[in-house]
PDB file of C-alpha atoms in Angstrom:
ATOM      1  CA  MET X   1     -30.006 -23.690 -21.079  1.00 47.00           C
ATOM      2  CA  ALA X   2     -26.436 -23.401 -22.610  1.00 50.00           C
ATOM      3  CA  PRO X   3     -24.124 -22.798 -20.088  1.00 52.00           C
ATOM      4  CA  GLN X   4     -21.596 -20.867 -23.032  1.00 59.00           C
ATOM      5  CA  GLU X   5     -24.557 -17.808 -22.043  1.00 65.00           C
ATOM      6  CA  ALA X   6     -23.585 -17.217 -19.093  1.00 72.00           C
ATOM      7  CA  LEU X   7     -19.627 -17.719 -19.490  1.00 72.00           C
ATOM      8  CA  SER X   8     -17.726 -17.590 -15.778  1.00 76.00           C
ATOM      9  CA  VAL X   9     -15.440 -15.262 -15.293  1.00 77.00           C
ATOM     10  CA  ALA X  10     -12.503 -17.721 -13.749  1.00 74.00           C
ATOM     11  CA  GLU X  11     -12.790 -19.893 -16.651  1.00 74.00           C
ATOM     12  CA  GLN X  12     -12.219 -17.116 -19.686  1.00 74.00           C
ATOM     13  CA  THR X  13      -8.309 -16.526 -16.850  1.00 77.00           C
ATOM     14  CA  LEU X  14      -7.825 -19.561 -17.167  1.00 74.00           C
ATOM     15  CA  GLU X  15      -8.638 -20.340 -20.416  1.00 76.00           C
ATOM     16  CA  LEU X  16      -6.045 -16.612 -21.264  1.00 73.00           C
ATOM     17  CA  LEU X  17      -3.067 -17.788 -18.653  1.00 72.00           C
ATOM     18  CA  HIS X  18      -3.217 -21.400 -20.836  1.00 74.00           C
ATOM     19  CA  SER X  19      -2.616 -19.658 -23.993  1.00 76.00           C
ATOM     20  CA  ALA X  20      -0.431 -16.731 -22.491  1.00 73.00           C
ATOM     21  CA  ALA X  21       1.458 -20.016 -20.883  1.00 75.00           C
ATOM     22  CA  PRO X  22       4.344 -20.209 -24.128  1.00 80.00           C
ATOM     23  CA  MET X  23       4.648 -16.990 -24.046  1.00 82.00           C
ATOM     24  CA  LEU X  24       4.964 -16.371 -20.524  1.00 75.00           C
ATOM     25  CA  ALA X  25       8.099 -18.613 -20.699  1.00 79.00           C
ATOM     26  CA  LEU X  26       9.060 -17.881 -23.452  1.00 82.00           C
ATOM     27  CA  LEU X  27       9.190 -13.988 -22.426  1.00 81.00           C
ATOM     28  CA  GLY X  28      10.097 -15.294 -18.567  1.00 77.00           C
ATOM     29  CA  THR X  29      13.235 -17.328 -20.082  1.00 79.00           C
ATOM     30  CA  GLY X  30      14.148 -13.369 -21.923  1.00 76.00           C
ATOM     31  CA  CYS X  31      14.194 -11.745 -18.417  1.00 77.00           C
ATOM     32  CA  LEU X  32      16.782 -13.900 -16.756  1.00 75.00           C
ATOM     33  CA  LEU X  33      18.690 -13.619 -19.418  1.00 72.00           C
ATOM     34  CA  PHE X  34      18.400  -9.587 -19.770  1.00 73.00           C
ATOM     35  CA  PHE X  35      19.152 -10.115 -15.561  1.00 73.00           C
ATOM     36  CA  THR X  36      22.307 -11.804 -16.050  1.00 70.00           C
ATOM     37  CA  LEU X  37      23.381  -9.327 -18.976  1.00 68.00           C
ATOM     38  CA  CYS X  38      22.684  -6.304 -17.049  1.00 68.00           C
ATOM     39  CA  ARG X  39      24.721  -7.773 -13.567  1.00 67.00           C
ATOM     40  CA  SER X  40      27.225  -9.004 -15.237  1.00 61.00           C
ATOM     41  CA  GLY X  41      27.786  -6.520 -17.861  1.00 61.00           C
ATOM     42  CA  THR X  42      29.045  -8.469 -20.672  1.00 64.00           C
ATOM     43  CA  ALA X  43      27.541 -11.914 -22.268  1.00 64.00           C
ATOM     44  CA  HIS X  44      31.287 -13.849 -22.109  1.00 66.00           C
ATOM     45  CA  PHE X  45      29.755 -16.881 -20.826  1.00 66.00           C
ATOM     46  CA  MET X  46      27.004 -16.815 -22.814  1.00 69.00           C
ATOM     47  CA  ARG X  47      29.071 -16.268 -25.727  1.00 70.00           C
ATOM     48  CA  GLU X  48      31.895 -19.223 -23.696  1.00 70.00           C
ATOM     49  CA  ARG X  49      29.117 -21.631 -23.836  1.00 69.00           C
ATOM     50  CA  ILE X  50      29.018 -20.853 -27.719  1.00 72.00           C
ATOM     51  CA  TRP X  51      31.931 -22.273 -28.526  1.00 71.00           C
ATOM     52  CA  ARG X  52      32.504 -24.842 -25.976  1.00 68.00           C
ATOM     53  CA  LEU X  53      28.891 -26.564 -27.662  1.00 72.00           C
ATOM     54  CA  LEU X  54      30.288 -25.877 -30.574  1.00 70.00           C
ATOM     55  CA  GLY X  55      33.970 -27.954 -29.788  1.00 65.00           C
ATOM     56  CA  GLY X  56      36.137 -24.351 -28.942  1.00 65.00           C
ATOM     57  CA  SER X  57      38.984 -25.062 -26.128  1.00 66.00           C
ATOM     58  CA  GLU X  58      38.271 -24.738 -23.343  1.00 66.00           C
ATOM     59  CA  GLU X  59      41.754 -23.300 -22.107  1.00 71.00           C
ATOM     60  CA  ILE X  60      44.863 -20.748 -23.636  1.00 73.00           C
ATOM     61  CA  ASP X  61      47.746 -22.651 -24.117  1.00 75.00           C
ATOM     62  CA  ASN X  62      49.198 -19.012 -24.549  1.00 78.00           C
ATOM     63  CA  THR X  63      50.352 -18.462 -19.826  1.00 83.00           C
ATOM     64  CA  PHE X  64      50.314 -14.702 -20.635  1.00 84.00           C
ATOM     65  CA  LEU X  65      46.414 -14.566 -22.065  1.00 82.00           C
ATOM     66  CA  ALA X  66      45.236 -16.989 -20.249  1.00 80.00           C
ATOM     67  CA  GLU X  67      45.687 -15.246 -17.143  1.00 84.00           C
ATOM     68  CA  ARG X  68      44.708 -12.340 -18.500  1.00 83.00           C
ATOM     69  CA  TRP X  69      41.594 -14.084 -19.751  1.00 80.00           C
ATOM     70  CA  ARG X  70      41.133 -15.151 -16.100  1.00 83.00           C
ATOM     71  CA  GLU X  71      40.713 -11.548 -14.792  1.00 84.00           C
ATOM     72  CA  ILE X  72      38.176 -11.093 -17.514  1.00 81.00           C
ATOM     73  CA  LYS X  73      36.278 -14.267 -16.209  1.00 81.00           C
ATOM     74  CA  ASP X  74      36.948 -13.085 -12.434  1.00 84.00           C
ATOM     75  CA  LEU X  75      35.532  -9.618 -13.119  1.00 84.00           C
ATOM     76  CA  GLU X  76      32.270 -10.737 -14.692  1.00 82.00           C
ATOM     77  CA  SER X  77      31.778 -13.663 -11.908  1.00 82.00           C
ATOM     78  CA  LEU X  78      32.165 -10.804  -9.348  1.00 84.00           C
ATOM     79  CA  ARG X  79      30.180  -8.425 -11.323  1.00 82.00           C
ATOM     80  CA  TYR X  80      27.200 -10.786 -11.134  1.00 81.00           C
ATOM     81  CA  LYS X  81      27.824 -12.259  -7.813  1.00 81.00           C
ATOM     82  CA  THR X  82      28.185  -8.724  -6.114  1.00 81.00           C
ATOM     83  CA  GLY X  83      25.623  -7.218  -8.141  1.00 78.00           C
ATOM     84  CA  ILE X  84      28.385  -3.660  -8.285  1.00 81.00           C
ATOM     85  CA  ARG X  85      29.844  -3.274 -12.131  1.00 81.00           C
ATOM     86  CA  PHE X  86      33.054  -3.190 -10.923  1.00 84.00           C
ATOM     87  CA  ALA X  87      35.680  -1.486 -13.756  1.00 83.00           C
ATOM     88  CA  ASN X  88      38.164  -3.624 -13.049  1.00 86.00           C
ATOM     89  CA  LEU X  89      39.298  -6.679 -10.416  1.00 88.00           C
ATOM     90  CA  ASP X  90      41.574  -3.392  -8.162  1.00 88.00           C
ATOM     91  CA  ASP X  91      38.377  -2.053  -7.468  1.00 88.00           C
ATOM     92  CA  ALA X  92      37.083  -4.857  -6.438  1.00 87.00           C
ATOM     93  CA  MET X  93      39.795  -5.279  -3.823  1.00 88.00           C
ATOM     94  CA  GLN X  94      39.169  -1.960  -2.525  1.00 88.00           C
ATOM     95  CA  MET X  95      35.268  -2.740  -2.077  1.00 86.00           C
ATOM     96  CA  PHE X  96      36.288  -4.853   0.616  1.00 86.00           C
ATOM     97  CA  LYS X  97      39.268  -3.113   2.332  1.00 88.00           C
ATOM     98  CA  TRP X  98      36.791  -0.501   2.240  1.00 87.00           C
ATOM     99  CA  ALA X  99      34.144  -2.865   4.598  1.00 87.00           C
ATOM    100  CA  ASP X 100      36.532  -3.682   6.277  1.00 88.00           C
ATOM    101  CA  GLU X 101      36.959  -0.311   7.776  1.00 86.00           C
ATOM    102  CA  LEU X 102      32.986   0.522   8.702  1.00 87.00           C
ATOM    103  CA  GLY X 103      32.502  -2.258   9.743  1.00 88.00           C
ATOM    104  CA  VAL X 104      30.187  -3.764   7.421  1.00 87.00           C
ATOM    105  CA  SER X 105      29.704  -7.266   6.129  1.00 86.00           C
ATOM    106  CA  ALA X 106      30.327  -8.191   2.157  1.00 81.00           C
ATOM    107  CA  ASP X 107      27.393 -10.033   2.317  1.00 83.00           C
ATOM    108  CA  ASP X 108      25.085  -6.982   3.717  1.00 86.00           C
ATOM    109  CA  LEU X 109      27.235  -4.850   1.168  1.00 84.00           C
ATOM    110  CA  MET X 110      26.243  -6.643  -1.917  1.00 83.00           C
ATOM    111  CA  LYS X 111      22.310  -6.406  -0.599  1.00 85.00           C
ATOM    112  CA  SER X 112      23.049  -2.632  -1.035  1.00 85.00           C
ATOM    113  CA  ALA X 113      25.296  -3.060  -3.947  1.00 82.00           C
ATOM    114  CA  LYS X 114      23.206  -0.536  -6.221  1.00 83.00           C
ATOM    115  CA  TYR X 115      23.690   2.482  -3.094  1.00 88.00           C
ATOM    116  CA  TYR X 116      27.499   1.761  -3.239  1.00 86.00           C
ATOM    117  CA  ASN X 117      29.534   3.810  -6.545  1.00 86.00           C
ATOM    118  CA  PRO X 118      32.946   1.848  -6.437  1.00 84.00           C
ATOM    119  CA  SER X 119      34.527   5.076  -8.026  1.00 81.00           C
ATOM    120  CA  ASP X 120      35.150   6.676  -5.269  1.00 81.00           C
ATOM    121  CA  ARG X 121      33.928   4.228  -2.703  1.00 80.00           C
ATOM    122  CA  SER X 122      30.872   6.110  -2.174  1.00 84.00           C
ATOM    123  CA  PHE X 123      27.539   4.865  -0.832  1.00 87.00           C
ATOM    124  CA  ALA X 124      24.258   6.967  -1.479  1.00 89.00           C
ATOM    125  CA  ASN X 125      21.148   7.933   0.280  1.00 90.00           C
ATOM    126  CA  PRO X 126      18.812   5.026   0.315  1.00 90.00           C
ATOM    127  CA  LYS X 127      16.317   7.639   1.442  1.00 88.00           C
ATOM    128  CA  GLN X 128      14.368   5.181   3.825  1.00 88.00           C
ATOM    129  CA  LYS X 129      11.204   7.396   4.934  1.00 88.00           C
ATOM    130  CA  SER X 130      10.366   8.602   1.376  1.00 88.00           C
ATOM    131  CA  LYS X 131      10.776   4.174   0.439  1.00 89.00           C
ATOM    132  CA  ALA X 132       8.769   3.243   3.337  1.00 90.00           C
ATOM    133  CA  LEU X 133       5.462   5.168   2.152  1.00 91.00           C
ATOM    134  CA  LEU X 134       5.515   3.657  -0.860  1.00 91.00           C
ATOM    135  CA  GLY X 135       6.674   0.592   0.816  1.00 91.00           C
ATOM    136  CA  MET X 136       3.526   0.687   2.983  1.00 93.00           C
ATOM    137  CA  PHE X 137       0.946   1.245   0.551  1.00 94.00           C
ATOM    138  CA  LEU X 138       2.196  -1.662  -2.008  1.00 93.00           C
ATOM    139  CA  VAL X 139       1.303  -3.789   1.082  1.00 93.00           C
ATOM    140  CA  PHE X 140      -2.275  -2.475   1.782  1.00 95.00           C
ATOM    141  CA  GLY X 141      -2.778  -2.284  -2.385  1.00 94.00           C
ATOM    142  CA  LEU X 142      -1.651  -6.281  -2.271  1.00 93.00           C
ATOM    143  CA  LEU X 143      -3.036  -7.186   1.423  1.00 93.00           C
ATOM    144  CA  LEU X 144      -6.584  -6.214  -0.129  1.00 93.00           C
ATOM    145  CA  ALA X 145      -6.428  -8.048  -3.680  1.00 92.00           C
ATOM    146  CA  TRP X 146      -5.538 -10.958  -1.168  1.00 91.00           C
ATOM    147  CA  MET X 147      -8.538 -10.793   0.596  1.00 92.00           C
ATOM    148  CA  LEU X 148     -10.797  -9.850  -2.937  1.00 90.00           C
ATOM    149  CA  PHE X 149      -9.244 -13.402  -3.810  1.00 90.00           C
ATOM    150  CA  GLY X 150      -9.591 -15.195  -0.381  1.00 90.00           C
ATOM    151  CA  PHE X 151     -12.690 -14.312  -0.234  1.00 90.00           C
ATOM    152  CA  LEU X 152     -13.156 -15.681  -4.250  1.00 88.00           C
ATOM    153  CA  ALA X 153     -11.685 -18.280  -3.252  1.00 88.00           C
ATOM    154  CA  LEU X 154     -13.995 -19.711   0.280  1.00 90.00           C
ATOM    155  CA  THR X 155     -17.057 -18.697  -1.506  1.00 88.00           C
ATOM    156  CA  ASP X 156     -19.488 -20.968  -3.025  1.00 88.00           C
ATOM    157  CA  TYR X 157     -21.127 -18.583  -4.830  1.00 89.00           C
ATOM    158  CA  ALA X 158     -20.030 -18.601  -8.891  1.00 88.00           C
ATOM    159  CA  LEU X 159     -18.936 -14.895 -11.045  1.00 87.00           C
ATOM    160  CA  LEU X 160     -20.689 -14.853 -14.073  1.00 87.00           C
ATOM    161  CA  LYS X 161     -21.097 -13.205 -16.668  1.00 85.00           C
ATOM    162  CA  VAL X 162     -23.849 -12.377 -19.181  1.00 84.00           C
ATOM    163  CA  LYS X 163     -22.304 -13.407 -22.904  1.00 81.00           C
ATOM    164  CA  GLN X 164     -24.814 -11.308 -25.333  1.00 81.00           C
ATOM    165  CA  THR X 165     -25.147  -7.930 -22.361  1.00 82.00           C
ATOM    166  CA  SER X 166     -21.618  -8.413 -20.366  1.00 83.00           C
ATOM    167  CA  THR X 167     -23.956  -8.080 -16.793  1.00 83.00           C
ATOM    168  CA  ARG X 168     -21.783  -9.483 -14.157  1.00 86.00           C
ATOM    169  CA  ILE X 169     -23.594 -11.957 -11.804  1.00 86.00           C
ATOM    170  CA  TRP X 170     -23.165 -14.212  -8.817  1.00 88.00           C
ATOM    171  CA  THR X 171     -25.011 -17.440  -7.868  1.00 87.00           C
ATOM    172  CA  ASP X 172     -24.614 -20.686  -6.142  1.00 87.00           C
ATOM    173  CA  GLY X 173     -27.940 -22.069  -8.444  1.00 84.00           C
ATOM    174  CA  GLU X 174     -29.877 -21.217  -5.855  1.00 88.00           C
ATOM    175  CA  THR X 175     -29.772 -17.058  -5.363  1.00 88.00           C
ATOM    176  CA  VAL X 176     -28.907 -14.772  -8.080  1.00 87.00           C
ATOM    177  CA  MET X 177     -27.426 -11.474  -7.195  1.00 87.00           C
ATOM    178  CA  PRO X 178     -25.198  -8.773  -9.685  1.00 85.00           C
ATOM    179  CA  LEU X 179     -21.771  -8.108  -9.360  1.00 81.00           C
ATOM    180  CA  ASN X 180     -22.840  -5.658  -6.150  1.00 79.00           C
ATOM    181  CA  ARG X 181     -24.950  -7.796  -3.739  1.00 75.00           C
ATOM    182  CA  LEU X 182     -26.348  -5.144  -1.951  1.00 70.00           C
ATOM    183  CA  GLN X 183     -28.815  -3.996  -4.709  1.00 79.00           C
ATOM    184  CA  TRP X 184     -31.204  -6.730  -5.427  1.00 80.00           C
ATOM    185  CA  SER X 185     -31.705 -11.022  -4.975  1.00 83.00           C
ATOM    186  CA  MET X 186     -33.346 -13.444  -7.451  1.00 85.00           C
ATOM    187  CA  THR X 187     -34.634 -16.248  -6.791  1.00 85.00           C
ATOM    188  CA  LEU X 188     -36.473 -19.019  -9.119  1.00 85.00           C
ATOM    189  CA  ASP X 189     -40.496 -17.986  -7.261  1.00 83.00           C
ATOM    190  CA  ASP X 190     -39.357 -14.561  -9.058  1.00 82.00           C
ATOM    191  CA  CYS X 191     -39.163 -15.633 -12.367  1.00 83.00           C
ATOM    192  CA  ALA X 192     -43.288 -15.657 -12.514  1.00 78.00           C
ATOM    193  CA  LYS X 193     -43.284 -12.280 -11.372  1.00 78.00           C
ATOM    194  CA  GLU X 194     -43.017  -9.441 -13.926  1.00 73.00           C
ATOM    195  CA  ILE X 195     -39.399  -7.373 -12.443  1.00 71.00           C
ATOM    196  CA  THR X 196     -38.316  -4.311 -12.154  1.00 67.00           C
ATOM    197  CA  PHE X 197     -35.444  -4.183 -11.391  1.00 73.00           C
ATOM    198  CA  LEU X 198     -33.765  -6.069 -14.032  1.00 74.00           C
ATOM    199  CA  PRO X 199     -35.068  -4.695 -17.048  1.00 73.00           C
ATOM    200  CA  ASP X 200     -33.358  -6.514 -19.873  1.00 77.00           C
ATOM    201  CA  ALA X 201     -35.377  -9.165 -21.317  1.00 82.00           C
ATOM    202  CA  HIS X 202     -32.433 -11.550 -21.890  1.00 84.00           C
ATOM    203  CA  ASP X 203     -30.693 -10.878 -18.619  1.00 82.00           C
ATOM    204  CA  ARG X 204     -34.040 -11.776 -16.969  1.00 83.00           C
ATOM    205  CA  LYS X 205     -34.153 -15.360 -19.129  1.00 85.00           C
ATOM    206  CA  VAL X 206     -30.551 -16.374 -18.633  1.00 84.00           C
ATOM    207  CA  VAL X 207     -31.231 -16.141 -15.018  1.00 85.00           C
ATOM    208  CA  CYS X 208     -34.639 -17.512 -15.194  1.00 86.00           C
ATOM    209  CA  GLU X 209     -32.592 -20.413 -16.644  1.00 85.00           C
ATOM    210  CA  LEU X 210     -30.170 -20.209 -14.181  1.00 85.00           C
ATOM    211  CA  PHE X 211     -32.293 -22.084 -11.812  1.00 85.00           C
ATOM    212  CA  LYS X 212     -32.820 -25.595 -14.096  1.00 85.00           C
ATOM    213  CA  PRO X 213     -31.862 -27.852 -12.364  1.00 85.00           C
ATOM    214  CA  GLU X 214     -29.626 -29.291 -15.564  1.00 84.00           C
ATOM    215  CA  THR X 215     -27.132 -26.021 -15.045  1.00 85.00           C
ATOM    216  CA  LYS X 216     -26.751 -27.803 -11.780  1.00 87.00           C
ATOM    217  CA  GLU X 217     -22.801 -29.443 -13.303  1.00 86.00           C
ATOM    218  CA  TYR X 218     -22.253 -25.936 -15.164  1.00 85.00           C
ATOM    219  CA  LEU X 219     -22.644 -24.323 -12.209  1.00 87.00           C
ATOM    220  CA  GLN X 220     -20.290 -26.583  -9.809  1.00 88.00           C
ATOM    221  CA  GLN X 221     -17.606 -26.541 -12.720  1.00 87.00           C
ATOM    222  CA  ALA X 222     -17.963 -22.563 -12.767  1.00 87.00           C
ATOM    223  CA  VAL X 223     -16.493 -22.353  -8.680  1.00 89.00           C
ATOM    224  CA  THR X 224     -14.175 -24.438  -9.424  1.00 88.00           C
ATOM    225  CA  SER X 225     -12.153 -23.293 -11.940  1.00 88.00           C
ATOM    226  CA  GLN X 226     -13.454 -20.054  -9.715  1.00 89.00           C
ATOM    227  CA  LYS X 227     -10.897 -21.260  -6.634  1.00 90.00           C
ATOM    228  CA  THR X 228      -8.603 -22.224  -8.940  1.00 89.00           C
ATOM    229  CA  VAL X 229      -7.811 -19.102 -10.237  1.00 88.00           C
ATOM    230  CA  ALA X 230      -8.494 -16.900  -6.845  1.00 90.00           C
ATOM    231  CA  VAL X 231      -5.578 -19.527  -5.497  1.00 91.00           C
ATOM    232  CA  ILE X 232      -3.466 -18.698  -8.211  1.00 90.00           C
ATOM    233  CA  PHE X 233      -3.242 -15.610  -7.690  1.00 90.00           C
ATOM    234  CA  GLU X 234      -3.568 -15.646  -3.672  1.00 92.00           C
ATOM    235  CA  VAL X 235      -0.180 -17.641  -4.780  1.00 92.00           C
ATOM    236  CA  LEU X 236       1.081 -14.433  -6.656  1.00 92.00           C
ATOM    237  CA  PHE X 237       0.025 -11.759  -4.708  1.00 92.00           C
ATOM    238  CA  GLY X 238       1.867 -13.538  -1.430  1.00 92.00           C
ATOM    239  CA  VAL X 239       4.703 -14.202  -3.242  1.00 92.00           C
ATOM    240  CA  LEU X 240       4.995 -10.384  -4.608  1.00 93.00           C
ATOM    241  CA  PHE X 241       4.320  -9.383  -0.372  1.00 93.00           C
ATOM    242  CA  GLY X 242       7.198 -11.616   0.075  1.00 92.00           C
ATOM    243  CA  LEU X 243       8.888  -9.422  -2.541  1.00 92.00           C
ATOM    244  CA  VAL X 244       8.207  -6.405  -1.392  1.00 93.00           C
ATOM    245  CA  MET X 245       8.761  -6.773   2.451  1.00 93.00           C
ATOM    246  CA  HIS X 246      12.140  -8.432   1.375  1.00 91.00           C
ATOM    247  CA  TRP X 247      13.226  -5.177  -0.246  1.00 91.00           C
ATOM    248  CA  GLN X 248      12.257  -2.875   2.778  1.00 92.00           C
ATOM    249  CA  ASN X 249      14.311  -4.725   4.322  1.00 92.00           C
ATOM    250  CA  LYS X 250      17.310  -4.001   1.991  1.00 90.00           C
ATOM    251  CA  VAL X 251      16.602  -0.961   1.872  1.00 92.00           C
ATOM    252  CA  ALA X 252      16.578  -0.557   6.224  1.00 92.00           C
ATOM    253  CA  LEU X 253      19.909  -2.374   5.739  1.00 92.00           C
ATOM    254  CA  ALA X 254      21.380   0.246   3.190  1.00 91.00           C
ATOM    255  CA  GLN X 255      20.386   3.145   5.146  1.00 92.00           C
ATOM    256  CA  GLN X 256      22.830   1.826   8.347  1.00 91.00           C
ATOM    257  CA  ILE X 257      25.623   1.849   5.925  1.00 91.00           C
ATOM    258  CA  TYR X 258      24.414   5.021   4.409  1.00 91.00           C
ATOM    259  CA  SER X 259      24.753   6.268   8.481  1.00 90.00           C
ATOM    260  CA  LYS X 260      27.986   4.619   9.252  1.00 88.00           C
ATOM    261  CA  SER X 261      29.791   5.399   5.812  1.00 87.00           C
ATOM    262  CA  GLN X 262      28.751   9.328   7.232  1.00 88.00           C
ATOM    263  CA  ALA X 263      30.024   8.754  10.087  1.00 86.00           C
ATOM    264  CA  GLN X 264      33.369   7.694   8.990  1.00 81.00           C
ATOM    265  CA  LYS X 265      33.044  10.966   6.905  1.00 79.00           C
ATOM    266  CA  ALA X 266      32.816  13.022   9.394  1.00 79.00           C
ATOM    267  CA  ALA X 267      35.436  10.686  12.049  1.00 76.00           C
ATOM    268  CA  THR X 268      38.063  11.775   9.127  1.00 70.00           C
ATOM    269  CA  PRO X 269      40.417  14.693  10.240  1.00 64.00           C
ATOM    270  CA  PRO X 270      40.431  16.377   6.111  1.00 58.00           C
ATOM    271  CA  LEU X 271      43.625  16.483   4.254  1.00 51.00           C
ATOM    272  CA  SER X 272      45.889  20.009   4.733  1.00 48.00           C
ATOM    273  CA  ALA X 273      46.777  21.895   2.852  1.00 43.00           C
ATOM    274  CA  ALA X 274      50.215  21.074   0.591  1.00 40.00           C
TER     275      ALA X 274
END
């Protein structure tokens, strides 16, 4: 049998990942630039790099203008480092004072920056309970996918697809089974019999060809490709799992800061009417 008659699903996936690698690299670079622009709120850093590349001077001779430019760069830097869109440097100083009064470290506040409003120094409710349910759903889905690809990484059965009919089968060279392993199984002895559970003649021909000794090397290559793809996705799901858990920890931290801000607001006596 020509191995092309039964294509390895893993080989197709590897070819797709390989062909998409340049586009993924370009997309990743674009995402990093977009993230930086959104976080800092300006593109001064990019324009400054281009200006220096073209031979422009780094410093401004005028003292007053140089001081204003440093303030702009400080504001951009603070926006990027904290993730908070301050309108000016005074807003940033007020944020640190507010955190000190609340008894919250600046590091913890920066981890929860999306809930902080610098205009009125308020902290939004992160709604931890609802996000905890979403987190549990995501964790369950990732663990399920991780177990599935873990099985693919450990099994010595290759997952193949018959090219002409798109029928998916498992085989180790001794036994062939459908995608749902409980439906039927077939060995070399069955090829001499009249098979009723595999009605398609082309599928029967391909399955019987898989038992020939010359296909053993092809099946070993298919299993190796399958294990490689499975390990790649195992790592990917592991990273996603870590990100979900990190997000849950940040929400829990934000909930604590929100509770402190509400307690402070309740303890602060209202201003008397003039």
